[in-house]
Amino acid sequence: MRKASLFSGIGGIDLAAKWANMTTVAFCEIEPFCQRVLRKHWPGVPIIEDVRDVTREELIRIGIGAIDIISAGYPCQPFSYAGKRRGAEDDRHLWPEVKRILSE
């Protein structure tokens, strides 16, 4: 199975996917430190920095064909009891982007 990874962090979900014989073909991660870790462990796998830029057209442009599965380590801070719980008013509320990508 070929998968795309959203909000990849340092690739924990992707490592588990590798153990399950899945191939991560694209990452989406905004944090520079996490990007460095991903590049070290998955050299050559493209990283799209902003989830808002993940589109079918962009994936085709960078040479990614069919994808079987999408994983998303969706940021929970907008809804966390440990935070300000601004919900949809928080800039980190990116669930609508996940929904858009899944719909595509």
PDB file of C-alpha atoms in Angstrom:
ATOM      1  CA  MET A   1       0.000   0.000   0.000  1.00  0.00           C
ATOM      2  CA  ARG A   2       1.105   3.533  -0.796  1.00  0.00           C
ATOM      3  CA  LYS A   3       0.330   6.217   1.747  1.00  0.00           C
ATOM      4  CA  ALA A   4       0.518   9.949   2.209  1.00  0.00           C
ATOM      5  CA  SER A   5       1.263  11.315   5.664  1.00  0.00           C
ATOM      6  CA  LEU A   6      -0.258  14.556   6.973  1.00  0.00           C
ATOM      7  CA  PHE A   7       1.033  16.306  10.092  1.00  0.00           C
ATOM      8  CA  SER A   8       3.833  13.750  10.016  1.00  0.00           C
ATOM      9  CA  GLY A   9       5.865  14.931  12.985  1.00  0.00           C
ATOM     10  CA  ILE A  10       9.002  12.785  13.130  1.00  0.00           C
ATOM     11  CA  GLY A  11       7.310   9.875  11.371  1.00  0.00           C
ATOM     12  CA  GLY A  12       5.991   7.652  14.157  1.00  0.00           C
ATOM     13  CA  ILE A  13       2.864   6.664  12.228  1.00  0.00           C
ATOM     14  CA  ASP A  14       4.994   6.197   9.127  1.00  0.00           C
ATOM     15  CA  LEU A  15       7.441   3.913  10.905  1.00  0.00           C
ATOM     16  CA  ALA A  16       4.547   1.719  12.031  1.00  0.00           C
ATOM     17  CA  ALA A  17       3.215   1.782   8.463  1.00  0.00           C
ATOM     18  CA  LYS A  18       6.627   0.666   7.198  1.00  0.00           C
ATOM     19  CA  TRP A  19       6.540  -2.273   9.615  1.00  0.00           C
ATOM     20  CA  ALA A  20       3.132  -3.133   8.085  1.00  0.00           C
ATOM     21  CA  ASN A  21       4.688  -3.114   4.575  1.00  0.00           C
ATOM     22  CA  MET A  22       3.220   0.251   3.568  1.00  0.00           C
ATOM     23  CA  THR A  23       5.279   2.789   1.645  1.00  0.00           C
ATOM     24  CA  THR A  24       5.013   6.458   2.549  1.00  0.00           C
ATOM     25  CA  VAL A  25       5.229   8.367  -0.733  1.00  0.00           C
ATOM     26  CA  ALA A  26       4.691  11.933   0.553  1.00  0.00           C
ATOM     27  CA  PHE A  27       4.859  13.822   3.824  1.00  0.00           C
ATOM     28  CA  CYS A  28       3.222  17.030   4.952  1.00  0.00           C
ATOM     29  CA  GLU A  29       5.010  18.642   7.874  1.00  0.00           C
ATOM     30  CA  ILE A  30       5.573  22.309   8.687  1.00  0.00           C
ATOM     31  CA  GLU A  31       8.148  22.072  11.508  1.00  0.00           C
ATOM     32  CA  PRO A  32      11.784  22.327  10.315  1.00  0.00           C
ATOM     33  CA  PHE A  33      13.164  19.950  12.976  1.00  0.00           C
ATOM     34  CA  CYS A  34      10.607  17.290  12.046  1.00  0.00           C
ATOM     35  CA  GLN A  35      11.385  17.798   8.360  1.00  0.00           C
ATOM     36  CA  ARG A  36      15.071  17.113   9.053  1.00  0.00           C
ATOM     37  CA  VAL A  37      14.210  13.870  10.855  1.00  0.00           C
ATOM     38  CA  LEU A  38      11.903  12.792   8.020  1.00  0.00           C
ATOM     39  CA  ARG A  39      14.587  13.539   5.406  1.00  0.00           C
ATOM     40  CA  LYS A  40      17.123  11.503   7.371  1.00  0.00           C
ATOM     41  CA  HIS A  41      14.913   8.418   7.671  1.00  0.00           C
ATOM     42  CA  TRP A  42      13.000   8.709   4.377  1.00  0.00           C
ATOM     43  CA  PRO A  43      15.453  10.318   1.947  1.00  0.00           C
ATOM     44  CA  GLY A  44      13.893  11.175  -1.358  1.00  0.00           C
ATOM     45  CA  VAL A  45      10.303  11.229  -0.091  1.00  0.00           C
ATOM     46  CA  PRO A  46       8.894  14.677  -0.854  1.00  0.00           C
ATOM     47  CA  ILE A  47       7.720  16.927   1.970  1.00  0.00           C
ATOM     48  CA  ILE A  48       4.958  19.444   1.369  1.00  0.00           C
ATOM     49  CA  GLU A  49       5.294  22.038   4.098  1.00  0.00           C
ATOM     50  CA  ASP A  50       1.754  23.426   4.366  1.00  0.00           C
ATOM     51  CA  VAL A  51      -1.300  21.177   4.488  1.00  0.00           C
ATOM     52  CA  ARG A  52      -3.191  23.843   2.535  1.00  0.00           C
ATOM     53  CA  ASP A  53      -0.889  23.064  -0.408  1.00  0.00           C
ATOM     54  CA  VAL A  54      -1.686  19.334  -0.461  1.00  0.00           C
ATOM     55  CA  THR A  55      -3.846  18.875  -3.534  1.00  0.00           C
ATOM     56  CA  ARG A  56      -4.253  16.211  -6.156  1.00  0.00           C
ATOM     57  CA  GLU A  57      -2.607  18.564  -8.645  1.00  0.00           C
ATOM     58  CA  GLU A  58       0.410  19.170  -6.389  1.00  0.00           C
ATOM     59  CA  LEU A  59       0.878  15.454  -5.747  1.00  0.00           C
ATOM     60  CA  ILE A  60       0.784  14.781  -9.491  1.00  0.00           C
ATOM     61  CA  ARG A  61       3.202  17.679 -10.103  1.00  0.00           C
ATOM     62  CA  ILE A  62       5.776  16.188  -7.720  1.00  0.00           C
ATOM     63  CA  GLY A  63       5.437  12.739  -9.259  1.00  0.00           C
ATOM     64  CA  ILE A  64       3.162  11.000  -6.770  1.00  0.00           C
ATOM     65  CA  GLY A  65       0.697   8.646  -8.386  1.00  0.00           C
ATOM     66  CA  ALA A  66      -2.134   6.751  -6.749  1.00  0.00           C
ATOM     67  CA  ILE A  67      -2.371   6.772  -2.956  1.00  0.00           C
ATOM     68  CA  ASP A  68      -4.156   3.986  -1.092  1.00  0.00           C
ATOM     69  CA  ILE A  69      -4.279   5.460   2.387  1.00  0.00           C
ATOM     70  CA  ILE A  70      -3.787   8.787   4.167  1.00  0.00           C
ATOM     71  CA  SER A  71      -2.620   9.090   7.757  1.00  0.00           C
ATOM     72  CA  ALA A  72      -2.937  12.285   9.745  1.00  0.00           C
ATOM     73  CA  GLY A  73      -1.463  13.108  13.138  1.00  0.00           C
ATOM     74  CA  TYR A  74      -3.977  15.924  13.358  1.00  0.00           C
ATOM     75  CA  PRO A  75      -3.027  18.735  15.810  1.00  0.00           C
ATOM     76  CA  CYS A  76      -5.296  18.626  18.853  1.00  0.00           C
ATOM     77  CA  GLN A  77      -4.179  21.891  20.509  1.00  0.00           C
ATOM     78  CA  PRO A  78      -7.278  23.892  19.462  1.00  0.00           C
ATOM     79  CA  PHE A  79      -9.461  21.526  21.486  1.00  0.00           C
ATOM     80  CA  SER A  80      -7.101  20.378  24.249  1.00  0.00           C
ATOM     81  CA  TYR A  81      -8.073  20.968  27.875  1.00  0.00           C
ATOM     82  CA  ALA A  82      -4.439  21.922  28.448  1.00  0.00           C
ATOM     83  CA  GLY A  83      -4.768  24.892  26.093  1.00  0.00           C
ATOM     84  CA  LYS A  84      -7.036  27.853  25.524  1.00  0.00           C
ATOM     85  CA  ARG A  85      -9.626  25.686  23.699  1.00  0.00           C
ATOM     86  CA  ARG A  86     -10.231  28.225  20.938  1.00  0.00           C
ATOM     87  CA  GLY A  87     -11.546  25.438  18.703  1.00  0.00           C
ATOM     88  CA  ALA A  88     -12.348  26.561  15.177  1.00  0.00           C
ATOM     89  CA  GLU A  89     -11.065  30.055  16.031  1.00  0.00           C
ATOM     90  CA  ASP A  90      -7.532  28.682  16.500  1.00  0.00           C
ATOM     91  CA  ASP A  91      -5.157  28.948  13.515  1.00  0.00           C
ATOM     92  CA  ARG A  92      -4.140  25.349  14.190  1.00  0.00           C
ATOM     93  CA  HIS A  93      -7.675  24.051  13.601  1.00  0.00           C
ATOM     94  CA  LEU A  94      -6.861  22.220  10.393  1.00  0.00           C
ATOM     95  CA  TRP A  95      -9.493  19.479  10.371  1.00  0.00           C
ATOM     96  CA  PRO A  96     -11.293  21.166   7.418  1.00  0.00           C
ATOM     97  CA  GLU A  97      -8.069  20.692   5.414  1.00  0.00           C
ATOM     98  CA  VAL A  98      -7.940  16.997   6.319  1.00  0.00           C
ATOM     99  CA  LYS A  99     -11.556  16.629   5.237  1.00  0.00           C
ATOM    100  CA  ARG A 100     -10.817  18.416   1.945  1.00  0.00           C
ATOM    101  CA  ILE A 101      -7.839  16.156   1.228  1.00  0.00           C
ATOM    102  CA  LEU A 102      -9.800  13.011   2.030  1.00  0.00           C
ATOM    103  CA  SER A 103     -12.588  14.196  -0.266  1.00  0.00           C
ATOM    104  CA  GLU A 104     -10.141  14.734  -3.139  1.00  0.00           C
TER     105      GLU A 104
END
